[in-house]
mmCIF file of C-alpha atoms in Angstrom:
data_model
loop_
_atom_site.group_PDB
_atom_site.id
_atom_site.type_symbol
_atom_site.label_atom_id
_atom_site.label_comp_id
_atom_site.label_asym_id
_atom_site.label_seq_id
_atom_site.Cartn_x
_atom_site.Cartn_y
_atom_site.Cartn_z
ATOM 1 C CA UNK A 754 -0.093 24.186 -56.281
ATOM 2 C CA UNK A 755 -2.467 26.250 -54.220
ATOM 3 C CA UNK A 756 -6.395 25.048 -53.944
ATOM 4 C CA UNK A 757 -8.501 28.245 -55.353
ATOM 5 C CA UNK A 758 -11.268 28.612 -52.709
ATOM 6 C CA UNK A 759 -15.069 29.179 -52.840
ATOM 7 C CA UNK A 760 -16.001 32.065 -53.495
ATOM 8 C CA UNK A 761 -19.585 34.024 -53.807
ATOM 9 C CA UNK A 762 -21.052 36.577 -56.111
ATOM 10 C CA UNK A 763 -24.255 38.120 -56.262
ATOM 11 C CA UNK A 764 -25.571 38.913 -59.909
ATOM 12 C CA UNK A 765 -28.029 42.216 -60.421
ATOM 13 C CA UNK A 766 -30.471 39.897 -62.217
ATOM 14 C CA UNK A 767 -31.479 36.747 -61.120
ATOM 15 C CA UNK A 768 -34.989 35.190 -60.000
ATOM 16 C CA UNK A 769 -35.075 33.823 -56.091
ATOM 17 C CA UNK A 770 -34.702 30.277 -56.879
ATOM 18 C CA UNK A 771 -31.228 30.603 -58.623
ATOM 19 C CA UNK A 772 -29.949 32.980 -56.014
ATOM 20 C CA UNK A 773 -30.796 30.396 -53.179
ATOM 21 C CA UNK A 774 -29.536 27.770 -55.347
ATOM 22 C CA UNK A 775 -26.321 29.874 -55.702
ATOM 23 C CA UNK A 776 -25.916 30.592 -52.049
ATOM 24 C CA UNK A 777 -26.550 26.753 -51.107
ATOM 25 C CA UNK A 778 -24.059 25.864 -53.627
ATOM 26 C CA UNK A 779 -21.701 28.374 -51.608
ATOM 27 C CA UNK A 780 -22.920 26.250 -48.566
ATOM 28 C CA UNK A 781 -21.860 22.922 -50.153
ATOM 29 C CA UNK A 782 -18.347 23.842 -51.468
ATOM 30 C CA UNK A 783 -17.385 24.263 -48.017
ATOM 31 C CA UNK A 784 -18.528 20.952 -46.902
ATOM 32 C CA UNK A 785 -19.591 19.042 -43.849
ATOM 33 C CA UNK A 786 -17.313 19.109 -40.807
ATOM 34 C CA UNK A 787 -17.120 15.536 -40.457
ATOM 35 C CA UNK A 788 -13.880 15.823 -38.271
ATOM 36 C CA UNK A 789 -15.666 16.003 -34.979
ATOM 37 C CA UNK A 790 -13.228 19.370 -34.487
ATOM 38 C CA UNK A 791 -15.114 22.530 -34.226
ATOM 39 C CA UNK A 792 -13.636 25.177 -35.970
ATOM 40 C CA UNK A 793 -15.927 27.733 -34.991
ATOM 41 C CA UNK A 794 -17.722 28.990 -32.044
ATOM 42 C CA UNK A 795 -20.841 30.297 -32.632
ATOM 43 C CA UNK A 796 -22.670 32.128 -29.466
ATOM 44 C CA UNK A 797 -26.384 31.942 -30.641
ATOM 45 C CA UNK A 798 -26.986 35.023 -27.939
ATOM 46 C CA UNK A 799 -24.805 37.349 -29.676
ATOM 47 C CA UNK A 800 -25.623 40.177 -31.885
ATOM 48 C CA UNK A 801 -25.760 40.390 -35.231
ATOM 49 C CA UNK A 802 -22.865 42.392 -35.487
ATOM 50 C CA UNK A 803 -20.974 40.258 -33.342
ATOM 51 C CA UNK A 804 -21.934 37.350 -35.907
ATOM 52 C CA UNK A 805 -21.034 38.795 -38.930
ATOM 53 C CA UNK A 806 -17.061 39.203 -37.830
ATOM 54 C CA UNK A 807 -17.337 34.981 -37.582
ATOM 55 C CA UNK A 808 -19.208 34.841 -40.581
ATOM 56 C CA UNK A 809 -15.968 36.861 -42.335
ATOM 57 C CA UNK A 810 -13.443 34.512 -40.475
ATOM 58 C CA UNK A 811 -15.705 31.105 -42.008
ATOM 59 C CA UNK A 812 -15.142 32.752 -45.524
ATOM 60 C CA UNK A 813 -11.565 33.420 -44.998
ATOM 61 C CA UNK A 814 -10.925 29.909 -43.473
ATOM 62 C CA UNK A 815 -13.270 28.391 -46.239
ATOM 63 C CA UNK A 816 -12.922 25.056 -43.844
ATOM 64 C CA UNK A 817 -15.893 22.463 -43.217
ATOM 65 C CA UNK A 818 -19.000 23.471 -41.043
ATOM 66 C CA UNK A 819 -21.596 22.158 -39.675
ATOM 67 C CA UNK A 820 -25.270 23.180 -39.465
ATOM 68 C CA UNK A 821 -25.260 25.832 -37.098
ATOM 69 C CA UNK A 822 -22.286 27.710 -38.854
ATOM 70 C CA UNK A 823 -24.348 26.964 -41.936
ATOM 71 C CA UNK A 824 -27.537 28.690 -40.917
ATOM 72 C CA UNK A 825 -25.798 31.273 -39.631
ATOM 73 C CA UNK A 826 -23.673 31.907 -42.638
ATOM 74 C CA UNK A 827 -26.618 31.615 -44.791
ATOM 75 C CA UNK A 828 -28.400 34.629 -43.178
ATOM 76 C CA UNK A 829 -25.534 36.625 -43.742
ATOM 77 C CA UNK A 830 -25.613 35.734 -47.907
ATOM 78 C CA UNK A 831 -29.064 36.448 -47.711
ATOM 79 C CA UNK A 832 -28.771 39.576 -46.139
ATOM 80 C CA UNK A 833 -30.215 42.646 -48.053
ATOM 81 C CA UNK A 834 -32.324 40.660 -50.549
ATOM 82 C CA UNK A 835 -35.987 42.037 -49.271
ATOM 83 C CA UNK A 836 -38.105 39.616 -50.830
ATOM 84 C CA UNK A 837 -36.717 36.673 -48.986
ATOM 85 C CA UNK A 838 -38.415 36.537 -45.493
ATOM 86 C CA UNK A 839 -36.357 34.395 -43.407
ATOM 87 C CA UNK A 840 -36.487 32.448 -39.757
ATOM 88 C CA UNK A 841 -34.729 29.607 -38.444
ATOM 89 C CA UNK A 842 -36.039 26.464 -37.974
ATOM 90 C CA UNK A 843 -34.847 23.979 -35.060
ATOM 91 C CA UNK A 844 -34.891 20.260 -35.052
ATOM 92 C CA UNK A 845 -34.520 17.936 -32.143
ATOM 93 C CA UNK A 846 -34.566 14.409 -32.297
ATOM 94 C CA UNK A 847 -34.192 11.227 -30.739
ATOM 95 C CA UNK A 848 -32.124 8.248 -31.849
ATOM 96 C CA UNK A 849 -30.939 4.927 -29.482
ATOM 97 C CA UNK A 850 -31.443 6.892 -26.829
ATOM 98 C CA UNK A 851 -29.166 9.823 -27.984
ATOM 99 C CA UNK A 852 -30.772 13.355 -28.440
ATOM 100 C CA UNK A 853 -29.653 15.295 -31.725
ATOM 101 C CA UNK A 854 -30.209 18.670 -32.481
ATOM 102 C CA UNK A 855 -30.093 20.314 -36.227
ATOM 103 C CA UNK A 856 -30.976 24.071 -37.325
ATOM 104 C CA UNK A 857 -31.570 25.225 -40.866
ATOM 105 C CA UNK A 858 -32.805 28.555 -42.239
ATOM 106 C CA UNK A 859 -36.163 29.066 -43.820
ATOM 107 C CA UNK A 860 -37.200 31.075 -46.713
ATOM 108 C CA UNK A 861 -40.110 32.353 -48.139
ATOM 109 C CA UNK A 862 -40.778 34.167 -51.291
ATOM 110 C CA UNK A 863 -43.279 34.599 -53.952
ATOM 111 C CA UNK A 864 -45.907 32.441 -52.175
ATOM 112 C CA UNK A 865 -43.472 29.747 -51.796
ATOM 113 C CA UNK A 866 -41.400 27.936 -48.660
ATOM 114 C CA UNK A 867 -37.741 26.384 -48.812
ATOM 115 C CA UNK A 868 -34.469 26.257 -46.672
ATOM 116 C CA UNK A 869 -30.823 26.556 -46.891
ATOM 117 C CA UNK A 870 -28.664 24.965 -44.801
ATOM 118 C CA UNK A 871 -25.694 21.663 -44.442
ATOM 119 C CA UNK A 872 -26.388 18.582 -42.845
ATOM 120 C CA UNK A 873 -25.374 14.820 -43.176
ATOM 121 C CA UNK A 874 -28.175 14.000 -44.910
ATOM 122 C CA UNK A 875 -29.370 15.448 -48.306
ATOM 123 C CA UNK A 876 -32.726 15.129 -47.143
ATOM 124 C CA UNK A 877 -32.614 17.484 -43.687
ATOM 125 C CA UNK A 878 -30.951 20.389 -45.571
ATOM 126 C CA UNK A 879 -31.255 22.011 -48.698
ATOM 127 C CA UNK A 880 -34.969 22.415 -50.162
ATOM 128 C CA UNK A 881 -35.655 24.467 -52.987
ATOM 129 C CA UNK A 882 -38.816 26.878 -53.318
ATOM 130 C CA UNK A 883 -41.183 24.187 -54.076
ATOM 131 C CA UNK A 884 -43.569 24.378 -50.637
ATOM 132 C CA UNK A 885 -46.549 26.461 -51.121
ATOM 133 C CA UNK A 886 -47.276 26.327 -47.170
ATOM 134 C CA UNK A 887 -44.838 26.351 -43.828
ATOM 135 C CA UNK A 888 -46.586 23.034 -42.984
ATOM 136 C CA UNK A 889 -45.787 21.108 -46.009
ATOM 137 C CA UNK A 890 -42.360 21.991 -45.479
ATOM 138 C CA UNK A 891 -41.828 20.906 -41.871
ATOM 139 C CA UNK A 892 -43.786 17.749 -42.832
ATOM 140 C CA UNK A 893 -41.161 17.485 -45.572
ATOM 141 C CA UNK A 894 -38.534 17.289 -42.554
ATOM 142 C CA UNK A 895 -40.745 14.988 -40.303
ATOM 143 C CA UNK A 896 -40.915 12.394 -42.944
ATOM 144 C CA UNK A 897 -37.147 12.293 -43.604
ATOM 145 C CA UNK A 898 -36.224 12.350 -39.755
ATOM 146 C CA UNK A 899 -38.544 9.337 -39.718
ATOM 147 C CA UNK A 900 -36.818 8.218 -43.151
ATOM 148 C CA UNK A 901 -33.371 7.915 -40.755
ATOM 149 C CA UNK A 902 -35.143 6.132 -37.884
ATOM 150 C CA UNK A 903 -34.949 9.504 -35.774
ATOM 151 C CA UNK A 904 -37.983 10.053 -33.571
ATOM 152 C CA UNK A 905 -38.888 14.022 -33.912
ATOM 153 C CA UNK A 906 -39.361 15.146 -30.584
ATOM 154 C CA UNK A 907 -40.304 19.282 -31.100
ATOM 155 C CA UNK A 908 -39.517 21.676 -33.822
ATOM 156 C CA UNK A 909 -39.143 25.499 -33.249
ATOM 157 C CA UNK A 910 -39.452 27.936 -35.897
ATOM 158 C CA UNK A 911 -37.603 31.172 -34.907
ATOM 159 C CA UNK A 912 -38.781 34.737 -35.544
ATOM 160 C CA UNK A 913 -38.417 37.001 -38.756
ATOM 161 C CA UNK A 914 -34.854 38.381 -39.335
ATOM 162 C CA UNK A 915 -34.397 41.746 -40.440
ATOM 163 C CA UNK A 916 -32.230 42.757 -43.422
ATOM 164 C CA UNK A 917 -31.519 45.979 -41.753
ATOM 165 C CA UNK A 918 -30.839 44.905 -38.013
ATOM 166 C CA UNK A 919 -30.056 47.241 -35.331
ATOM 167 C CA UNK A 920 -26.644 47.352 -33.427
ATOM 168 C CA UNK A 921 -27.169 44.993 -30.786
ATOM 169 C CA UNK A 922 -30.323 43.386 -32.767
ATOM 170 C CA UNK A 923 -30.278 39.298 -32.242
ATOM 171 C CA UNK A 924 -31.832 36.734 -34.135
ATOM 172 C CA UNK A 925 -34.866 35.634 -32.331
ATOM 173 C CA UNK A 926 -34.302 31.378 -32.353
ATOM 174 C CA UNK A 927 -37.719 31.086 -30.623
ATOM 175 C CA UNK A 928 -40.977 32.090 -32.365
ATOM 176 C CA UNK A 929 -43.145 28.970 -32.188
ATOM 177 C CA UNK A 930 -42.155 26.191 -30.371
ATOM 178 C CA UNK A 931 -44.132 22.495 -31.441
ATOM 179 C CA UNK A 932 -43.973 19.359 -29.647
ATOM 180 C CA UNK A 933 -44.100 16.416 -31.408
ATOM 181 C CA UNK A 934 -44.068 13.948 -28.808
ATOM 182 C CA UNK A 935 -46.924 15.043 -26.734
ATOM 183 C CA UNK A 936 -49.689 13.336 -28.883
ATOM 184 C CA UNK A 937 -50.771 16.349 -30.957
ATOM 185 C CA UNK A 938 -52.345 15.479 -34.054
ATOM 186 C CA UNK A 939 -50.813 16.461 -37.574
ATOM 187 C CA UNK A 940 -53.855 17.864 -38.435
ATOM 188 C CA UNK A 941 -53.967 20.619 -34.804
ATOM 189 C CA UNK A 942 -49.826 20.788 -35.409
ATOM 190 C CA UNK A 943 -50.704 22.111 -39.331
ATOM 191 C CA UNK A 944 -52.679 24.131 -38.086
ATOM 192 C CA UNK A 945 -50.875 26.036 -36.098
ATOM 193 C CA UNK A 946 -48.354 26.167 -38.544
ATOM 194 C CA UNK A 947 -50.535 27.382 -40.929
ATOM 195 C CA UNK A 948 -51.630 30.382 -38.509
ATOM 196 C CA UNK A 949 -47.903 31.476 -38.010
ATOM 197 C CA UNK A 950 -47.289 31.290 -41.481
ATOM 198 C CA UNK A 951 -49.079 34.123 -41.437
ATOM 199 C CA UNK A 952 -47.212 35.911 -39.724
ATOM 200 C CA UNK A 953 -43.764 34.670 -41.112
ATOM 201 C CA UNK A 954 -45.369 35.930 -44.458
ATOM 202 C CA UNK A 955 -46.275 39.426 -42.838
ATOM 203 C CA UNK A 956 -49.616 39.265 -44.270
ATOM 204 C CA UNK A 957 -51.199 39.514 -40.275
ATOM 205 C CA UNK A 958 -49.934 40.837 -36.714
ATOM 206 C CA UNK A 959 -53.384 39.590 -35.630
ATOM 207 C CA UNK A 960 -54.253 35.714 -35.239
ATOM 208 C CA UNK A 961 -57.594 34.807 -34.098
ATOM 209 C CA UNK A 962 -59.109 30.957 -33.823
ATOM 210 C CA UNK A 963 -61.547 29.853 -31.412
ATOM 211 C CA UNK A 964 -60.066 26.473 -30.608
ATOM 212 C CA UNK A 965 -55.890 26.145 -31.442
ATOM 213 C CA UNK A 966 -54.172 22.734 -30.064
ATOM 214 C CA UNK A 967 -52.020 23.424 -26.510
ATOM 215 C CA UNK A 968 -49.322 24.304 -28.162
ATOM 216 C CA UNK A 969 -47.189 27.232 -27.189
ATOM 217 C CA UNK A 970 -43.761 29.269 -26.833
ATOM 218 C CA UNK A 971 -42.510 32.409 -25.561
ATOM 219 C CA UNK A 972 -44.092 34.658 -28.668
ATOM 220 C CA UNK A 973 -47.054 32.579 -29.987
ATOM 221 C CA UNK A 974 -48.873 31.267 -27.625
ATOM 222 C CA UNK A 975 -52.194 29.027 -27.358
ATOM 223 C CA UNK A 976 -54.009 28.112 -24.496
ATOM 224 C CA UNK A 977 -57.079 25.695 -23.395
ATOM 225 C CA UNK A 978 -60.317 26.841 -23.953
ATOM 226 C CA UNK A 979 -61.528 29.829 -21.128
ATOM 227 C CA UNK A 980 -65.416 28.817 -19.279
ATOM 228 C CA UNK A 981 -66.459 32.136 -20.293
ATOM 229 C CA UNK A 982 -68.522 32.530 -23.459
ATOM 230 C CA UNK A 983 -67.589 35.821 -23.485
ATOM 231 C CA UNK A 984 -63.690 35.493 -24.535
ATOM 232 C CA UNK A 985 -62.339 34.349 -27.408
ATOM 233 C CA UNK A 986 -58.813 33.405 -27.920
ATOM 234 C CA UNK A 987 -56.685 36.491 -29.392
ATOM 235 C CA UNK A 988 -53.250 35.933 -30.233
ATOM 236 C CA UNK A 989 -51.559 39.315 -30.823
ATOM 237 C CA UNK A 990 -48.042 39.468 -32.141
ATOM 238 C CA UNK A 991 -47.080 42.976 -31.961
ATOM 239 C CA UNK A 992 -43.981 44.877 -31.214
ATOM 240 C CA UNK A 993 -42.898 46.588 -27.743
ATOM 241 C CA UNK A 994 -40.538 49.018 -26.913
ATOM 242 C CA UNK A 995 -37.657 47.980 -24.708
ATOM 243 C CA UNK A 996 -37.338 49.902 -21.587
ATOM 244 C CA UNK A 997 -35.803 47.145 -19.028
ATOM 245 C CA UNK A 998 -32.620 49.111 -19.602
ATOM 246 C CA UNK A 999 -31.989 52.491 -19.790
ATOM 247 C CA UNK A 1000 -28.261 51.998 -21.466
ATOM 248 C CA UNK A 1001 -29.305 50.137 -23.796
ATOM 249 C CA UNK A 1002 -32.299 52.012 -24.957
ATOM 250 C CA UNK A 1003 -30.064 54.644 -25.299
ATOM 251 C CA UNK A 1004 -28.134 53.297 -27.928
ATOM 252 C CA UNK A 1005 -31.289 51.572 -29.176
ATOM 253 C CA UNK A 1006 -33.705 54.104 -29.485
ATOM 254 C CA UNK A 1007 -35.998 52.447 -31.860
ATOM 255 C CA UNK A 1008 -35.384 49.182 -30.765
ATOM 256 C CA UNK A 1009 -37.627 46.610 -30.067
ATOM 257 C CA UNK A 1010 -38.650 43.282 -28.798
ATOM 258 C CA UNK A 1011 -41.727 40.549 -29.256
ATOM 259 C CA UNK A 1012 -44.410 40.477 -27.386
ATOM 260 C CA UNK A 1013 -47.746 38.239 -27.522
ATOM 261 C CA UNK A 1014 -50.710 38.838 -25.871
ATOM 262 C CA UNK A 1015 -53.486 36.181 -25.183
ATOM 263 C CA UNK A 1016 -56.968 35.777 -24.039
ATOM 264 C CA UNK A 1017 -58.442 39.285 -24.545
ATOM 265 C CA UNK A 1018 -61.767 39.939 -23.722
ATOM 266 C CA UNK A 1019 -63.877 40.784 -26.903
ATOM 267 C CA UNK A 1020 -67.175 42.289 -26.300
ATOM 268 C CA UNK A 1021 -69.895 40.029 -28.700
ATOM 269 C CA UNK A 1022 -71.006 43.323 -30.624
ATOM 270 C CA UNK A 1023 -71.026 43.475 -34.542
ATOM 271 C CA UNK A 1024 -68.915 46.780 -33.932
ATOM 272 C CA UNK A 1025 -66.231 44.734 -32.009
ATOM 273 C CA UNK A 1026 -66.673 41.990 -35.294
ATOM 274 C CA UNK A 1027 -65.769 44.553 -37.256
ATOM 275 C CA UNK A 1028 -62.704 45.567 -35.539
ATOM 276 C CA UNK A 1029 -61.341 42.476 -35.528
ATOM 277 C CA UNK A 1030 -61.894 41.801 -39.308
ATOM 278 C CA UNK A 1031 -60.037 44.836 -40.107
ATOM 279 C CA UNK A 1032 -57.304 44.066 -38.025
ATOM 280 C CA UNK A 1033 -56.418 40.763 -39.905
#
């Protein structure tokens, strides 16, 4: 007798919670690859594109994965429903001297924070729409990696992913990058979450904070305090056009990649106040 295999079906109607719930149900049915076999390779530097032909191979297969093949399959379930903004978020830990490394994707919607993903423990995958900020739901994470005895060592929140990439669009794995081991406090490491939730939410492409913890990554960046009374600390995440290479710009016309932008001189005027208000 043949084993009938998982299988997933979007409904016209249904509220965000029980469509994540569904596709995280999908997620589960598969399993955990405990076999220490990997059945799939997944090249994080691929496209899109690329990733959805392994996503359709994981379906046919319908054998275990593990986090990675997870995340990734999750984006692709998720893809098309608009009012779920999602980014993936990247754990690496520490344990007897052994360094582990664990991926989920996040989700927001409605005002609200959660994840789908697999993992070996209940705690570091799945959580429902119940976080109304990014930082409660990292220190969710923190406090069940500490829960296992793992010490956290940096977490790194990836980029927004669009629901209507371009051909050779990638997801962008490194947005924010947070070190946990460096001594930061939680209060200067939810605050910086806090500020790129922002972002994540779409609500700003401007962030602007006189004094942020030393905390940075390739696309949000913070840096110490300039002498000059006359700067402020701008963080501007904006969008650039591409122009590196001409092939590719070609077949990408609209394409585009992140950019940030730091330490920007702002002249003290209440016209240049102004200007910055609006832009938030």
């Amino acid at each position: 007798m043949f084993t009938k295999l998982p299988g997933f079906r979007i409904d016209k109607i249904e509220t965000a919670e029980t469509f994540l719930s569904k596709v995280q149900n999908y997620l589960n049915s598969l399993e955990y690859n405990y076999t220490g076999m990997q059945f799939f390779q997944i090249n994080r530097g691929a496209s899109i594109v690329r990733l959805e032909e392994v996503v359709k191979m994981i379906m046919l297969a319908s054998l275990p994965i593990k986090c990675l093949e997870a995340t990734i399959l999750a984006i692709f379930l998720t893809q098309g429903q608009e009012y779920l903004k999602r980014f993936t978020i990247s754990f690496v830990s520490e344990f007897n001297g052994k360094i582990f490394r664990h991926v989920v994707l996040g989700i927001y919607s409605s005002g609200l924070f959660g994840a789908l993903g697999l993992s070996r423990r209940e705690d570091l995958m799945y959580k429902p729409l119940n976080f109304p900020s990014l930082s409660l739901l990292i220190n969710n994470y923190t406090e069940a990696y500490h829960g296992h005895h793992h010490k956290l060592l940096r977490v790194k929140i990836g980029l927004p992913i669009s629901h209507r990439p371009y051909m050779l669009e990638k997801i962008q794995w490194k947005g924010i990058l947070i070190p946990f081991n460096k001594g930061h406090t939680k209060k200067d490491i939810n605050n910086i979450l806090d500020h790129y939730s922002r972002f994540l939410r779409g609500s700003t492409n401007v962030i602007i904070k006189k004094s942020l913890p030393n905390i940075s990554s390739d696309s949000f960046k913070t840096a110490k305090k300039q002498q000059n009374p006359s700067y402020r600390k701008v963080i501007r995440l904006g969008m650039a056009r591409n122009k590196s290479d001409n092939k590719v710009s070609s077949l990408l016309s609209t394409s585009s990649t992140w950019r940030s932008v730091t330490n920007l001189p702002i002249i003290n005027s209440k016209i240049a106040s102004q200007k910055i208000v609006e832009a938030e």
